[in-house]
Amino acid sequence: MTLSFSALLMQQQTTSWQHFVEQHSNVCDELSTEQLSVFKQAITLSDYILASALQAPELVIELFKSASKEILPDYKKLLLEQLADCIDEVQLHRILRRFRLQQMVKIAIDDLVFNISLDTSLARLSSLADELILASLAWLSDFCQKKWGKPTNEQGEQQILLVYGMGKLGGKELNFSSDIDLIFTYPECGVTQGCRRSIDNQQFFTRLAQKLIASLHQVTCDGFVYRVDMRLRPFGDSGPLVLTFNAMEDYYQEQGRDWERYAMLKARLIGQSKYHQQLSSMLRPFVYRRYIDFSVIDSLRRMKMMIAQEVRRKQLINNIKLGAGGIREIEFIVQVFQLIRGGRVKELQQRSLLTVLPKLVQSGEINASSKQVLEQAYRFLRRVENIIQAIADKQTQTLPDNELDQQRLLAVLRLANWADFLRILAKHMEGVHQEFEQLIGFDSPNHQAPDEHWVTLWHSRWSDEESIAWLEQEGLEWQSDKIWQVLHHFREDIGKRSLGTRGRQVLDKLIPLLLCRLQKKNEAEQVLARVLQVFSKIVTRTAYLELLFENDGALKQLIHLCQASSWVTDYIAKYPILLDELIDPELLHNPPQLGAYAVELRERMLRIPEEDLEAQMESLRQFKQSQQLRIAAAEIADVLPVAQISEHLTALAEAIIAEVINLAWQQISERFGEPTTCLDGAKGKGFGVIAYGKTGGVELGYSSDLDLVFVHHSNPDEVTSGRADGSKSVPASQFYMKLAQRIMHLFNTRMNSGILYELDMRLRPSGNSGVLVVHLTTFAQYQDEDAWTWEHQALVRARMIFGNDDLQQQFIAIRQDVLSKPRAFTELKNDITNMREKMRSHLDKSTDVQFDIKQGRGGLVDIEFIAQFFVLAYAKQYRELMLVSDNLGIFKILLTLGLLAKTEQQQLSNMYQKLRALGHQATMQNAEPLVPRENLVGQGAMVDIWQKRLID
């Protein structure tokens, strides 16, 4: 078969052929003229085929000696033959990689040159992945059983590892360069039998799973087999690598989320076993509900909105998967109906999209014409996706932007020019998007046409006097001269900027709309200046201008937030991606439950490729920023009082800390394995984080840094398990040091979205001169023998926010032992007052007329020191004082114990809350934490209590 090549492709053919024969001059001699012609076409169309031929000519040239047939090869038989004499894991890795290379090149040749059907191509890609996984699993299972025995249940029945293929692998719709999403499970707990030393099944199957992942994922001189993604498993990265059937069932019944239902639609157990039906029956009720389930529409719509936000954030252009009318929208349409109706209509309980589509017509969910639009578009888009991925074996869904790859795509599709291709593509994607909008669309914006008065003003080129006079014609209460000054300055500024035609057109409609919205606002001049501050940051980002114009609610929310807070204005201007959060006002003003931050973050992180560290770090920062905006919006709307604001900000920080630790743990354990005491996952990680200051006291503000101390409790001679092959084992203490360094890197690296949090580690033993992570015993010894009084004051507000149960209990005991040490009152008072005076002399910004909320006499720090004094003075006598770490909680206990009079407790608590509220207000307006003394009532009482309790 000879394809029609353009002049550019003919030139590329000459270049590719010369490149090949320079390294392998004679290997093509045994090919016929026709076979050689096919080979030259193949290496012209695909850099991947060329690179593979250069790497392993003996495997690739063989493929061109026989005619192409539309059949599904017997990959299982071919693999069994090659693995028959395999003696070790190194050889296993080599055989799997070379087999994958040869078979993937064969699929690429048939796809690109011989135009095999999409159904055959998808079947081959999916079957190849299945058999590579199963062959590796079978060989490694036998290998592990020889080392550690056969895993059995209590009845002595042998147990096996089962592998769920998720996503496109589960649906047998794998694309050319797809990674594979897997979940591992086994039937029952038990121990191994047949070896000198038994190990429990969890440990056996964890080791087997680690080896299976390495056999597929690890990059060797022969490349890799598949990128393996395990993040869809229960509890994600922080969960055990393998679970029993019962643990799987419990998780999905009690904690399964909507997105996990969506993911489990395509879940398929790979291979065959007696357990397949049992497990499928067990999990089916989670996916398919007996009743008609319309609740999924909103959750799937939210998921689609999040993907649309991701497209904007990454500025994805020409993306045939995620863009409007792309593959993802077709999948959404089909899977919405599966989730809604699948519980009652058994025929819809299928994994393959092309199988389900006609079933949707038969069950009356969609009509035949919709099915035709969706199926034809899906086939075209998946064909294009496979072609652009086969060019270089890269996981991309973005159309090529260079002429060579465009010409390659056109040649394979038998199209004359790029314009023709774009027309066909647009027809398909527009058809899909229309179906999507009709079936699961979003509410259309409801614009009021902006008053022509403002359109005229914006487009005018009048003098200042004429423009101000025009503004005053409306008879509004704003200061027309200031409004014009702000508007004129903005117009002059953007006149110097490089705006595209589309961007300028949208801005020309958006500014009059903004003025129309502002004409009845108080302090319109200030609000206009703030909103235009945001606009000035996004004028070159047309997608964000369109977002504000097309979503009336988003523009209203922006105006509302800018009116309420200078800090929020600056925050959005600094991080324009936050504009995405304004689309859904209900979501914006309702932060998650305190325990839900971790779940939302986990869902977001799952959408990022596991190996894309930069994207993970950006996503962490963007999550923090979007959640802080939601919290600020809730504060502005009086949904949350100040105390709850701090609770939410602290819960957010804790969720991010846990996610960062899980990320860092995964990265370090890939290099060194895990400490041996952590291998079974039952005890969790032997690493703990102690929070001090505002984090410990659950009093974080929007710009607070995090005062943290890292600890571990490894055994003295403990080492890590090393890589799957046993190499790179290091002492556990070194592992934890590497882990702490990686955590610092994830927090402190400055990305486009800034840093994550400022970490303050100075409260660790020996401060900045101390090691980054210490053994918990060392921490206890330092606190007992070497710590200063101010370090014990800090411990009053400390709590462990990450760590397993053992670490938590040990820390509580250490903290209570230290806080309850006997102390001389006079010496304690002197230490605390001397430290306070030193701080005040350096930090207090109070003047005769202004009071420093934090450092002034009778301010926040004085109140905190009073609480800390009481705990250190009386904890030995009253252990209840050590049960809480927040100041208000301490004051309540002091009242109960009779150590504070009721009036004192009320004065301290009320003043503390009042000053924190004033501090929040100052933060929201980007103001110094100072208030006029004449407006402050109650500060004198704080000075009196300080004098009475710590001086007299």
PDB file of N, CA and C in Angstrom, residues 29 110 134 178 213 320 332 353 371 389 395 410 428 451-452 574 592 599 664 689 691 711 744 818 822 923 926 935 941:
ATOM      1  N   ASP A  29      17.890  -5.620   3.601  1.00  0.00           N
ATOM      2  CA  ASP A  29      18.167  -6.313   2.328  1.00  0.00           C
ATOM      3  C   ASP A  29      17.190  -7.441   2.066  1.00  0.00           C
ATOM      4  N   ASP A 110       0.089  -0.783  11.349  1.00  0.00           N
ATOM      5  CA  ASP A 110      -1.243  -1.098  10.814  1.00  0.00           C
ATOM      6  C   ASP A 110      -2.179   0.095  10.916  1.00  0.00           C
ATOM      7  N   LEU A 134      -0.931  -9.805  32.894  1.00  0.00           N
ATOM      8  CA  LEU A 134      -1.169 -11.163  33.392  1.00  0.00           C
ATOM      9  C   LEU A 134       0.082 -12.024  33.327  1.00  0.00           C
ATOM     10  N   SER A 178      -1.431   5.432  26.226  1.00  0.00           N
ATOM     11  CA  SER A 178      -2.103   5.598  27.512  1.00  0.00           C
ATOM     12  C   SER A 178      -1.268   5.022  28.649  1.00  0.00           C
ATOM     13  N   ILE A 213       4.326  -3.638  39.642  1.00  0.00           N
ATOM     14  CA  ILE A 213       4.415  -2.248  39.186  1.00  0.00           C
ATOM     15  C   ILE A 213       5.793  -1.980  38.582  1.00  0.00           C
ATOM     16  N   ILE A 320      -8.436  17.652  21.730  1.00  0.00           N
ATOM     17  CA  ILE A 320      -9.583  16.883  21.237  1.00  0.00           C
ATOM     18  C   ILE A 320     -10.215  16.017  22.319  1.00  0.00           C
ATOM     19  N   PHE A 332     -18.939  11.624  29.030  1.00  0.00           N
ATOM     20  CA  PHE A 332     -19.845  12.130  30.059  1.00  0.00           C
ATOM     21  C   PHE A 332     -21.297  11.818  29.725  1.00  0.00           C
ATOM     22  N   LEU A 353     -17.872   2.178  25.590  1.00  0.00           N
ATOM     23  CA  LEU A 353     -18.751   3.259  25.146  1.00  0.00           C
ATOM     24  C   LEU A 353     -19.487   2.884  23.866  1.00  0.00           C
ATOM     25  N   LYS A 371     -27.294   9.383  18.660  1.00  0.00           N
ATOM     26  CA  LYS A 371     -26.332   8.277  18.713  1.00  0.00           C
ATOM     27  C   LYS A 371     -25.380   8.330  17.531  1.00  0.00           C
ATOM     28  N   GLN A 389      -0.738  10.222  18.821  1.00  0.00           N
ATOM     29  CA  GLN A 389       0.074   9.582  19.863  1.00  0.00           C
ATOM     30  C   GLN A 389       1.102   8.632  19.253  1.00  0.00           C
ATOM     31  N   GLN A 395       1.725  10.688  25.282  1.00  0.00           N
ATOM     32  CA  GLN A 395       0.327  10.758  25.713  1.00  0.00           C
ATOM     33  C   GLN A 395      -0.178  12.190  25.544  1.00  0.00           C
ATOM     34  N   LEU A 410      -2.587  14.272   8.110  1.00  0.00           N
ATOM     35  CA  LEU A 410      -3.379  14.364   6.878  1.00  0.00           C
ATOM     36  C   LEU A 410      -3.159  13.154   5.974  1.00  0.00           C
ATOM     37  N   HIS A 428     -17.645  17.710  13.795  1.00  0.00           N
ATOM     38  CA  HIS A 428     -17.843  16.659  14.798  1.00  0.00           C
ATOM     39  C   HIS A 428     -17.947  17.249  16.205  1.00  0.00           C
ATOM     40  N   ASP A 451     -26.176  49.348  29.082  1.00  0.00           N
ATOM     41  CA  ASP A 451     -26.702  50.628  28.614  1.00  0.00           C
ATOM     42  C   ASP A 451     -25.781  51.204  27.545  1.00  0.00           C
ATOM     43  N   GLU A 452     -26.379  51.639  26.438  1.00  0.00           N
ATOM     44  CA  GLU A 452     -25.589  52.237  25.350  1.00  0.00           C
ATOM     45  C   GLU A 452     -24.787  53.442  25.834  1.00  0.00           C
ATOM     46  N   LYS A 574      -3.312  38.646  41.795  1.00  0.00           N
ATOM     47  CA  LYS A 574      -2.043  37.911  41.822  1.00  0.00           C
ATOM     48  C   LYS A 574      -2.209  36.522  41.224  1.00  0.00           C
ATOM     49  N   PRO A 592     -16.138  23.825  52.240  1.00  0.00           N
ATOM     50  CA  PRO A 592     -16.419  22.434  52.612  1.00  0.00           C
ATOM     51  C   PRO A 592     -16.533  22.273  54.128  1.00  0.00           C
ATOM     52  N   VAL A 599     -10.491  15.392  51.243  1.00  0.00           N
ATOM     53  CA  VAL A 599     -11.138  14.605  50.177  1.00  0.00           C
ATOM     54  C   VAL A 599     -11.136  15.396  48.872  1.00  0.00           C
ATOM     55  N   ALA A 664       5.600  13.331  49.054  1.00  0.00           N
ATOM     56  CA  ALA A 664       7.028  13.204  49.354  1.00  0.00           C
ATOM     57  C   ALA A 664       7.370  11.751  49.685  1.00  0.00           C
ATOM     58  N   VAL A 689       4.190  15.242  62.444  1.00  0.00           N
ATOM     59  CA  VAL A 689       4.340  16.697  62.334  1.00  0.00           C
ATOM     60  C   VAL A 689       3.686  17.333  63.555  1.00  0.00           C
ATOM     61  N   ALA A 691       2.549  20.759  65.245  1.00  0.00           N
ATOM     62  CA  ALA A 691       2.208  22.139  64.870  1.00  0.00           C
ATOM     63  C   ALA A 691       2.275  23.021  66.111  1.00  0.00           C
ATOM     64  N   VAL A 711       9.145  14.920  63.320  1.00  0.00           N
ATOM     65  CA  VAL A 711       9.704  13.863  64.167  1.00  0.00           C
ATOM     66  C   VAL A 711       9.452  12.501  63.507  1.00  0.00           C
ATOM     67  N   MET A 744      10.056  20.032  52.502  1.00  0.00           N
ATOM     68  CA  MET A 744      10.451  21.448  52.459  1.00  0.00           C
ATOM     69  C   MET A 744      10.480  21.946  51.013  1.00  0.00           C
ATOM     70  N   VAL A 818       6.375  17.409  80.046  1.00  0.00           N
ATOM     71  CA  VAL A 818       7.144  18.667  80.029  1.00  0.00           C
ATOM     72  C   VAL A 818       6.334  19.799  80.664  1.00  0.00           C
ATOM     73  N   PRO A 822       7.618  20.632  87.718  1.00  0.00           N
ATOM     74  CA  PRO A 822       7.518  21.636  88.795  1.00  0.00           C
ATOM     75  C   PRO A 822       8.330  22.879  88.447  1.00  0.00           C
ATOM     76  N   THR A 923      -6.361  42.598  57.905  1.00  0.00           N
ATOM     77  CA  THR A 923      -5.823  41.741  56.833  1.00  0.00           C
ATOM     78  C   THR A 923      -6.663  41.864  55.569  1.00  0.00           C
ATOM     79  N   ASN A 926      -5.796  44.894  53.700  1.00  0.00           N
ATOM     80  CA  ASN A 926      -4.356  45.107  53.491  1.00  0.00           C
ATOM     81  C   ASN A 926      -3.814  46.237  54.370  1.00  0.00           C
ATOM     82  N   ASN A 935     -10.908  54.174  69.802  1.00  0.00           N
ATOM     83  CA  ASN A 935     -11.956  53.216  69.429  1.00  0.00           C
ATOM     84  C   ASN A 935     -11.854  51.910  70.208  1.00  0.00           C
ATOM     85  N   ALA A 941      -8.108  46.673  80.975  1.00  0.00           N
ATOM     86  CA  ALA A 941      -8.356  45.515  81.839  1.00  0.00           C
ATOM     87  C   ALA A 941      -7.297  44.437  81.621  1.00  0.00           C
TER      88      ALA A 941
END
